[in-house]
PDB file of C-alpha atoms in Angstrom:
ATOM      1  CA  MET A 287       0.000   0.000   0.000  1.00  0.00           C
ATOM      2  CA  ARG A 288       1.484   3.309  -1.070  1.00  0.00           C
ATOM      3  CA  ILE A 289       0.217   6.464   0.643  1.00  0.00           C
ATOM      4  CA  LEU A 290       2.556   8.954  -0.995  1.00  0.00           C
ATOM      5  CA  PRO A 291       1.496  10.604  -4.257  1.00  0.00           C
ATOM      6  CA  GLU A 292       3.395   9.865  -7.436  1.00  0.00           C
ATOM      7  CA  SER A 293       4.847  13.394  -7.622  1.00  0.00           C
ATOM      8  CA  GLY A 294       8.362  12.305  -6.715  1.00  0.00           C
ATOM      9  CA  ILE A 295       8.162  12.691  -2.905  1.00  0.00           C
ATOM     10  CA  THR A 296      10.125   9.990  -1.106  1.00  0.00           C
ATOM     11  CA  ASN A 297      10.212   8.840   2.497  1.00  0.00           C
ATOM     12  CA  GLU A 298      13.684  10.331   2.881  1.00  0.00           C
ATOM     13  CA  MET A 299      12.424  13.755   1.845  1.00  0.00           C
ATOM     14  CA  ILE A 300       9.545  13.573   4.334  1.00  0.00           C
ATOM     15  CA  CYS A 301      11.873  12.489   7.160  1.00  0.00           C
ATOM     16  CA  GLN A 302      14.270  15.331   6.323  1.00  0.00           C
ATOM     17  CA  THR A 303      11.504  17.958   6.511  1.00  0.00           C
ATOM     18  CA  GLN A 304      10.234  16.509   9.789  1.00  0.00           C
ATOM     19  CA  VAL A 305      13.721  16.749  11.304  1.00  0.00           C
ATOM     20  CA  GLU A 306      14.019  20.361  10.119  1.00  0.00           C
ATOM     21  CA  LEU A 307      10.662  21.216  11.690  1.00  0.00           C
ATOM     22  CA  LEU A 308      11.682  19.642  14.999  1.00  0.00           C
ATOM     23  CA  GLU A 309      14.945  21.597  15.023  1.00  0.00           C
ATOM     24  CA  GLN A 310      13.054  24.842  14.398  1.00  0.00           C
ATOM     25  CA  GLN A 311      10.606  24.080  17.200  1.00  0.00           C
ATOM     26  CA  LYS A 312      13.358  23.513  19.795  1.00  0.00           C
ATOM     27  CA  GLN A 313      13.764  26.564  21.995  1.00  0.00           C
ATOM     28  CA  GLU A 314      16.323  26.962  24.681  1.00  0.00           C
ATOM     29  CA  TYR A 315      15.291  28.708  27.870  1.00  0.00           C
ATOM     30  CA  LYS A 316      17.857  30.192  30.181  1.00  0.00           C
ATOM     31  CA  LEU A 317      17.664  32.166  33.396  1.00  0.00           C
ATOM     32  CA  ILE A 318      18.273  35.843  32.748  1.00  0.00           C
ATOM     33  CA  GLY A 319      18.530  36.816  36.378  1.00  0.00           C
ATOM     34  CA  SER A 320      16.730  37.110  39.658  1.00  0.00           C
ATOM     35  CA  MET A 321      16.506  39.672  42.432  1.00  0.00           C
ATOM     36  CA  ARG A 322      15.379  39.664  45.993  1.00  0.00           C
ATOM     37  CA  LYS A 323      12.380  41.762  46.724  1.00  0.00           C
ATOM     38  CA  VAL A 324      13.185  44.780  48.880  1.00  0.00           C
ATOM     39  CA  PRO A 325      10.294  45.631  51.212  1.00  0.00           C
ATOM     40  CA  GLY A 326       8.741  48.989  50.347  1.00  0.00           C
ATOM     41  CA  HIS A 327      10.323  49.211  46.894  1.00  0.00           C
ATOM     42  CA  THR A 328       8.573  49.022  43.541  1.00  0.00           C
ATOM     43  CA  LEU A 329       9.905  47.194  40.489  1.00  0.00           C
ATOM     44  CA  PHE A 330      10.152  49.545  37.505  1.00  0.00           C
ATOM     45  CA  SER A 331      10.914  48.859  33.861  1.00  0.00           C
ATOM     46  CA  PHE A 332      12.651  51.216  31.458  1.00  0.00           C
ATOM     47  CA  ASN A 333      12.223  50.636  27.728  1.00  0.00           C
ATOM     48  CA  VAL A 334      15.524  51.591  26.134  1.00  0.00           C
ATOM     49  CA  GLN A 335      14.006  52.128  22.665  1.00  0.00           C
ATOM     50  CA  THR A 336      11.031  54.336  23.612  1.00  0.00           C
ATOM     51  CA  GLY A 337      12.325  55.843  26.877  1.00  0.00           C
ATOM     52  CA  GLU A 338       9.149  54.860  28.734  1.00  0.00           C
ATOM     53  CA  ILE A 339       9.183  54.150  32.489  1.00  0.00           C
ATOM     54  CA  LYS A 340       6.399  52.143  34.087  1.00  0.00           C
ATOM     55  CA  PRO A 341       5.877  50.007  37.198  1.00  0.00           C
ATOM     56  CA  VAL A 342       5.861  46.257  36.585  1.00  0.00           C
ATOM     57  CA  LYS A 343       2.932  44.052  37.531  1.00  0.00           C
ATOM     58  CA  LEU A 344       3.961  40.898  39.373  1.00  0.00           C
ATOM     59  CA  VAL A 345       2.225  37.562  38.857  1.00  0.00           C
ATOM     60  CA  ARG A 346       1.927  35.619  42.105  1.00  0.00           C
ATOM     61  CA  GLU A 347       1.987  31.824  41.802  1.00  0.00           C
ATOM     62  CA  ALA A 348       1.085  29.512  44.657  1.00  0.00           C
ATOM     63  CA  SER A 349       2.145  25.923  45.168  1.00  0.00           C
ATOM     64  CA  ILE A 350       2.204  23.477  48.047  1.00  0.00           C
ATOM     65  CA  GLY A 351       5.533  22.788  49.715  1.00  0.00           C
ATOM     66  CA  LEU A 352       6.772  19.501  51.154  1.00  0.00           C
ATOM     67  CA  ASP A 353       5.418  20.394  54.582  1.00  0.00           C
ATOM     68  CA  GLY A 354       1.913  20.981  53.179  1.00  0.00           C
ATOM     69  CA  LYS A 355       2.015  24.759  53.555  1.00  0.00           C
ATOM     70  CA  PRO A 356       1.558  27.115  50.597  1.00  0.00           C
ATOM     71  CA  VAL A 357       4.669  28.526  48.940  1.00  0.00           C
ATOM     72  CA  PHE A 358       4.331  31.754  46.922  1.00  0.00           C
ATOM     73  CA  LYS A 359       6.557  32.901  44.053  1.00  0.00           C
ATOM     74  CA  GLU A 360       6.273  36.178  42.192  1.00  0.00           C
ATOM     75  CA  LYS A 361       7.269  36.357  38.536  1.00  0.00           C
ATOM     76  CA  ILE A 362       7.229  39.001  35.830  1.00  0.00           C
ATOM     77  CA  THR A 363       6.923  38.801  32.082  1.00  0.00           C
ATOM     78  CA  VAL A 364      10.163  40.064  30.596  1.00  0.00           C
ATOM     79  CA  GLU A 365       9.748  42.428  27.664  1.00  0.00           C
ATOM     80  CA  LYS A 366      12.255  43.004  24.901  1.00  0.00           C
ATOM     81  CA  ASP A 367      14.649  45.991  25.231  1.00  0.00           C
ATOM     82  CA  CYS A 368      13.678  46.691  28.861  1.00  0.00           C
ATOM     83  CA  TYR A 369      15.839  47.310  31.927  1.00  0.00           C
ATOM     84  CA  TYR A 370      14.388  46.316  35.309  1.00  0.00           C
ATOM     85  CA  GLU A 371      15.321  47.603  38.755  1.00  0.00           C
ATOM     86  CA  GLN A 372      13.709  48.233  42.142  1.00  0.00           C
ATOM     87  CA  ALA A 373      13.435  51.712  43.578  1.00  0.00           C
ATOM     88  CA  LEU A 374      11.493  53.552  46.254  1.00  0.00           C
ATOM     89  CA  ASN A 375       9.724  55.763  43.721  1.00  0.00           C
ATOM     90  CA  ARG A 376       9.927  56.968  40.133  1.00  0.00           C
ATOM     91  CA  LYS A 377      12.307  59.834  40.940  1.00  0.00           C
ATOM     92  CA  ASN A 378      14.844  57.491  42.538  1.00  0.00           C
ATOM     93  CA  PHE A 379      14.548  55.084  39.598  1.00  0.00           C
ATOM     94  CA  ILE A 380      15.463  57.910  37.217  1.00  0.00           C
ATOM     95  CA  LYS A 381      18.507  58.681  39.406  1.00  0.00           C
ATOM     96  CA  ARG A 382      19.625  55.054  39.142  1.00  0.00           C
ATOM     97  CA  LEU A 383      19.219  55.133  35.371  1.00  0.00           C
ATOM     98  CA  LYS A 384      21.397  58.261  35.197  1.00  0.00           C
ATOM     99  CA  ARG A 385      24.093  56.557  37.295  1.00  0.00           C
ATOM    100  CA  ARG A 386      24.127  53.599  34.902  1.00  0.00           C
ATOM    101  CA  GLY A 387      24.210  55.901  31.871  1.00  0.00           C
ATOM    102  CA  LEU A 388      21.003  54.483  30.405  1.00  0.00           C
ATOM    103  CA  VAL A 389      18.823  57.573  30.418  1.00  0.00           C
ATOM    104  CA  GLU A 390      19.021  60.232  27.768  1.00  0.00           C
ATOM    105  CA  ARG A 391      15.345  61.061  27.457  1.00  0.00           C
ATOM    106  CA  VAL A 392      12.473  60.115  29.743  1.00  0.00           C
ATOM    107  CA  LYS A 393       8.759  60.263  28.893  1.00  0.00           C
ATOM    108  CA  GLU A 394       6.796  61.624  31.825  1.00  0.00           C
TER     109      GLU A 394
END
C-alpha cells in the first residue's frame, strides 16, 4: 500500500523535513537573572528604545511545599529591550538610570 502521491516525494524527503521542523521548534530557555524583593520598593521597567518608564505588575503563583504549607513565588513577564530595577519611587529610579548611563530622554 502506497500512501505517498506519485509526484516524486520519497520517504527520505519527508523524514528530512520533519527533522528540520523539529529543530526549528526547539527553543532553549535560560535564566536571565533574579533579584530579591526589597520591602517597600517598587519594580520599575525602562524601555531603552522608547524611553518609557512604568511600574511592573507581578504575577503571584502559589504551590504546596513539602510540609503541606503554601509557597508563593512572584514572577514578571520580561519584555524586549527593557531594563528592570527596584526603587522607592519613580524619581529614585530615574537617578539610578542616570548613574548607569542608560537615560538620555524620559517620557513623563
